[in-house]
Short mmCIF file of C-alpha atoms in Angstrom, two decimals:
data_model
loop_
_atom_site.label_atom_id
_atom_site.label_comp_id
_atom_site.label_asym_id
_atom_site.label_seq_id
_atom_site.Cartn_x
_atom_site.Cartn_y
_atom_site.Cartn_z
CA MET A 200 76.15 87.25 35.25
CA LEU A 201 74.47 86.82 31.88
CA SER A 202 77.80 86.36 30.14
CA GLY A 203 78.72 83.59 32.57
CA LEU A 204 75.41 81.87 31.96
CA ALA A 205 75.96 82.15 28.22
CA LEU A 206 79.23 80.28 28.62
CA TRP A 207 77.55 77.44 30.52
CA LEU A 208 74.51 76.92 28.28
CA PRO A 209 76.41 75.32 25.35
CA LEU A 210 78.05 72.90 27.76
CA LEU A 211 74.70 71.91 29.27
CA HIS A 212 73.15 71.27 25.86
CA SER A 213 76.15 69.28 24.67
CA ALA A 214 76.23 67.00 27.73
CA PRO A 215 75.17 63.45 26.79
CA ALA A 216 71.84 62.25 28.18
CA LEU A 217 72.01 59.58 30.83
CA ALA A 218 71.60 56.25 29.07
CA GLN A 219 68.91 53.94 30.38
CA ALA A 220 70.26 50.61 31.54
CA PRO A 221 69.32 47.83 29.11
CA ASP A 222 66.86 45.20 30.30
CA PRO A 223 68.85 42.13 31.38
CA LEU A 224 65.99 39.87 30.30
CA ALA A 225 65.40 39.34 26.59
CA PHE A 226 62.16 37.68 25.44
CA ASP A 227 61.68 35.88 22.14
CA ALA A 228 58.47 37.94 21.76
CA PRO A 229 56.38 40.10 24.13
CA HIS A 230 53.15 39.00 22.43
CA LYS A 231 52.03 35.55 21.31
CA HIS A 232 49.14 34.64 19.03
CA VAL A 233 47.74 31.13 18.81
CA THR A 234 44.72 29.56 17.14
CA ALA A 235 42.73 26.84 18.87
CA SER A 236 40.53 24.40 17.01
CA ALA A 237 36.84 24.06 17.85
CA GLY A 238 36.44 21.85 20.90
CA GLN A 239 40.07 22.24 22.02
CA THR A 240 40.09 22.38 25.82
CA ASN A 241 43.44 24.10 26.43
CA ALA A 242 45.72 26.59 24.69
CA VAL A 243 49.42 26.69 25.50
CA VAL A 244 51.84 29.53 24.85
CA SER A 245 55.55 29.61 25.73
CA TYR A 246 57.89 32.56 26.20
CA THR A 247 61.64 32.05 25.98
CA LEU A 248 63.66 34.23 28.37
CA THR A 249 67.40 34.88 28.08
CA ASN A 250 69.62 36.62 30.62
CA VAL A 251 71.73 38.91 28.43
CA SER A 252 73.45 40.62 31.37
CA THR A 253 76.58 39.77 33.33
CA ALA A 254 74.74 39.17 36.61
CA PRO A 255 72.15 36.60 37.71
CA VAL A 256 68.45 37.50 37.35
CA ILE A 257 65.85 36.02 39.67
CA ILE A 258 62.33 35.38 38.32
CA ARG A 259 60.14 35.50 41.41
CA ASP A 260 56.71 34.90 39.93
CA VAL A 261 54.45 35.14 36.88
CA ALA A 262 50.99 36.59 37.53
CA LEU A 263 48.17 36.03 35.07
CA SER A 264 45.13 38.14 34.25
CA CYS A 265 42.58 35.50 35.26
CA GLY A 266 42.18 32.27 37.14
CA CYS A 267 41.49 30.20 34.02
CA SER A 268 45.22 30.27 33.18
CA VAL A 269 48.20 28.64 34.88
CA ALA A 270 51.87 29.61 34.48
CA ASN A 271 54.72 27.13 34.79
CA MET A 272 58.43 27.89 35.08
CA PRO A 273 61.42 25.68 35.95
CA ALA A 274 61.49 26.76 39.61
CA LYS A 275 60.05 29.37 41.95
CA PRO A 276 62.04 31.46 42.45
CA TRP A 277 63.95 30.76 39.24
CA THR A 278 67.52 32.03 38.86
CA LEU A 279 68.88 32.67 35.37
CA LYS A 280 72.65 32.93 35.28
CA PRO A 281 74.35 35.20 32.71
CA GLY A 282 73.76 33.79 29.23
CA GLU A 283 71.23 31.20 30.37
CA HIS A 284 67.78 30.86 28.88
CA GLY A 285 64.59 28.98 29.66
CA GLN A 286 60.84 28.99 29.14
CA VAL A 287 57.72 30.17 30.91
CA THR A 288 54.66 28.24 29.73
CA VAL A 289 51.09 29.47 30.15
CA THR A 290 48.12 27.11 29.80
CA THR A 291 44.61 28.57 29.41
CA ASP A 292 41.41 26.60 29.95
CA LEU A 293 39.18 27.09 26.89
CA ARG A 294 36.18 25.06 28.02
CA GLY A 295 32.96 26.94 27.39
CA LYS A 296 34.77 29.83 25.70
CA ARG A 297 34.54 31.08 22.13
CA GLY A 298 35.81 33.92 19.94
CA SER A 299 39.06 35.72 20.80
CA LEU A 300 40.70 35.95 24.21
CA LEU A 301 43.41 38.49 25.05
CA LYS A 302 45.34 37.77 28.24
CA THR A 303 48.31 39.20 30.12
CA ALA A 304 51.21 37.55 31.93
CA ILE A 305 53.24 39.75 34.30
CA VAL A 306 56.79 38.61 34.99
CA TYR A 307 58.17 39.74 38.36
CA ALA A 308 61.97 39.62 38.34
CA SER A 309 64.81 41.07 40.38
CA SER A 310 65.50 43.34 37.40
CA GLY A 311 61.94 44.72 37.29
CA THR A 312 58.50 43.88 35.93
CA ARG A 313 57.63 42.92 32.36
CA VAL A 314 54.11 42.67 30.95
CA LEU A 315 53.59 40.04 28.26
CA THR A 316 50.39 39.44 26.30
CA TYR A 317 48.90 36.61 24.31
CA GLN A 318 45.83 36.16 22.14
CA VAL A 319 43.91 32.95 21.58
CA ASP A 320 41.54 32.75 18.61
CA ILE A 321 39.07 29.91 19.01
CA GLN A 322 37.74 28.59 15.72
CA GLU A 323 34.00 28.19 15.31
CA PRO A 324 32.71 24.60 15.06
CA SER A 325 32.10 23.60 11.44
CA THR A 326 30.08 20.42 11.89
CA PRO A 327 26.94 19.55 13.91
CA GLU A 328 29.06 17.20 16.04
CA GLU A 329 31.53 19.97 16.91
CA ARG A 330 28.70 22.37 17.72
CA ALA A 331 27.12 19.80 20.03
CA ARG A 332 30.48 19.29 21.76
CA ASN A 333 30.87 23.03 22.28
CA GLN A 334 27.38 23.27 23.74
CA SER A 335 28.19 20.51 26.22
CA LEU A 336 31.40 22.30 27.22
CA ALA A 337 29.41 25.48 27.86
CA LYS A 338 27.36 23.55 30.42
CA ILE A 339 30.39 23.19 32.65
CA ASP A 340 29.77 24.63 36.12
CA ARG A 341 29.44 28.36 35.43
CA GLN A 342 29.53 29.06 39.18
CA ALA A 343 33.14 27.85 39.32
CA VAL A 344 34.26 31.43 38.64
CA PHE A 345 33.35 32.21 42.26
CA ARG A 346 35.48 29.44 43.75
CA GLY A 347 39.17 28.61 44.09
CA ASP A 348 41.71 30.92 42.44
CA CYS A 349 38.99 32.55 40.32
CA ALA A 350 37.31 33.89 43.47
CA LYS A 351 40.29 36.17 44.13
CA CYS A 352 39.20 38.30 41.16
CA HIS A 353 35.50 37.51 40.73
CA ALA A 354 34.13 37.16 44.27
CA GLU A 355 36.35 38.52 47.06
CA PRO A 356 36.61 42.12 45.72
CA ALA A 357 32.79 42.41 45.78
CA ARG A 358 32.46 42.03 49.54
CA GLY A 359 30.77 45.00 51.18
CA LYS A 360 30.50 47.04 47.98
CA LEU A 361 27.39 48.59 46.42
CA GLY A 362 26.32 50.40 43.25
CA LYS A 363 29.03 51.88 41.04
CA GLU A 364 31.88 50.51 43.15
CA LEU A 365 30.35 47.03 43.05
CA PHE A 366 29.77 47.24 39.30
CA ALA A 367 33.48 47.94 38.71
CA VAL A 368 34.67 44.81 40.52
CA ALA A 369 31.79 42.40 39.85
CA CYS A 370 30.70 43.32 36.30
CA GLY A 371 33.29 45.64 34.79
CA ILE A 372 36.11 43.16 35.38
CA CYS A 373 34.73 41.14 32.43
CA HIS A 374 32.28 43.37 30.56
CA GLU A 375 34.42 46.53 30.52
CA ALA A 376 37.89 44.98 30.62
CA GLU A 377 40.60 46.52 28.46
CA HIS A 378 41.10 43.10 26.89
CA ARG A 379 37.43 42.04 26.92
CA ALA A 380 36.94 38.62 25.37
CA SER A 381 34.86 38.74 22.20
CA MET A 382 32.31 36.32 23.69
CA VAL A 383 31.60 38.71 26.59
CA THR A 384 28.80 41.20 25.97
CA ASP A 385 29.75 44.87 25.74
CA LEU A 386 27.12 46.43 28.00
CA ARG A 387 27.50 49.76 26.20
CA MET A 388 26.44 48.20 22.89
CA LEU A 389 23.19 46.44 23.80
CA ARG A 390 20.79 46.06 20.88
CA LYS A 391 17.91 47.48 22.91
CA PRO A 392 17.57 49.32 26.24
CA ALA A 393 17.46 46.99 29.23
CA THR A 394 14.71 47.22 31.85
CA ARG A 395 15.08 46.83 35.61
CA ASP A 396 13.52 43.37 35.36
CA HIS A 397 16.09 42.44 32.70
CA TRP A 398 19.02 43.45 34.92
CA LEU A 399 17.51 41.75 37.96
CA GLN A 400 17.01 38.48 36.08
CA TRP A 401 20.48 38.44 34.52
CA ILE A 402 22.40 39.42 37.64
CA THR A 403 20.45 37.13 39.96
CA HIS A 404 20.16 34.01 37.80
CA GLY A 405 22.66 34.51 34.95
CA LYS A 406 22.04 32.39 31.86
CA PRO A 407 22.18 28.58 31.94
CA ASP A 408 24.37 26.79 29.37
CA THR A 409 26.63 29.85 29.03
CA LEU A 410 29.50 31.33 31.03
CA MET A 411 27.18 33.94 32.63
CA PRO A 412 26.92 32.87 36.30
CA ALA A 413 24.19 33.52 38.83
CA PHE A 414 25.43 36.18 41.24
CA THR A 415 22.92 35.53 44.00
CA ALA A 416 24.32 33.91 47.12
CA LYS A 417 21.40 31.46 46.98
CA ALA A 418 22.97 29.90 43.86
CA GLY A 419 26.55 30.02 45.10
CA GLY A 420 27.28 33.55 43.93
CA PRO A 421 28.99 36.29 45.98
CA LEU A 422 26.18 38.88 46.19
CA THR A 423 23.40 39.54 48.68
CA ASP A 424 19.95 40.70 47.59
CA THR A 425 20.87 44.23 48.73
CA GLN A 426 23.98 44.23 46.54
CA ILE A 427 22.06 42.91 43.53
CA HIS A 428 19.40 45.60 43.86
CA SER A 429 22.13 48.26 44.12
CA LEU A 430 23.52 47.00 40.80
CA VAL A 431 20.08 47.10 39.22
CA GLU A 432 19.66 50.72 40.34
CA PHE A 433 23.11 51.68 39.04
CA LEU A 434 22.65 49.97 35.66
CA SER A 435 19.19 51.47 35.22
CA ARG A 436 20.72 54.95 35.53
CA LYS A 437 23.93 54.18 33.61
#
């Protein structure tokens, strides 16, 4: 028995590993990096896709990491024949934003899923006029994050949740995101301990003239008083 096994082992080790099928979609780059000037309202990045296989590939959709970005492609669904290429363009609204933003674009195709990323570095205003313009942009309706497409990520998941579970979907989505924007406060790195009154004020009313919205339903936010108090309790123990 052992001698028979000894004869088979060399053959097993010498057998070639199964080769993984190559991705039929080739991208010019999986990551893009653009710089936006102070006061610029939109940033645009484009990805060039090429079908390098011998069969058609269908691009069904491109999903983005937040509602402030919009993806455009030639058609939906979009069929790329062998050898054909085309572009997916992503436009991100920069109004009221500053610092660095890191976003994802997920391409859903018949050949599988590909995750692309892009970074936008927003330059700081260098003149009093530019600073004044940025301040006016920051006064754009901060409650808009709870309406339209943005609500799918920032309002709807919070329904019926309390405490830790609510924090994950209402606060953590921005403040503890893997690709947290540099303008968003890291709650683990506060300069001084926050009190219950601090949390209650910030969650309920937010901060005017910034992107921090008011979460209370009385101001158009998604949270009830009970939900807000559950967040205050959780954050006070965190």
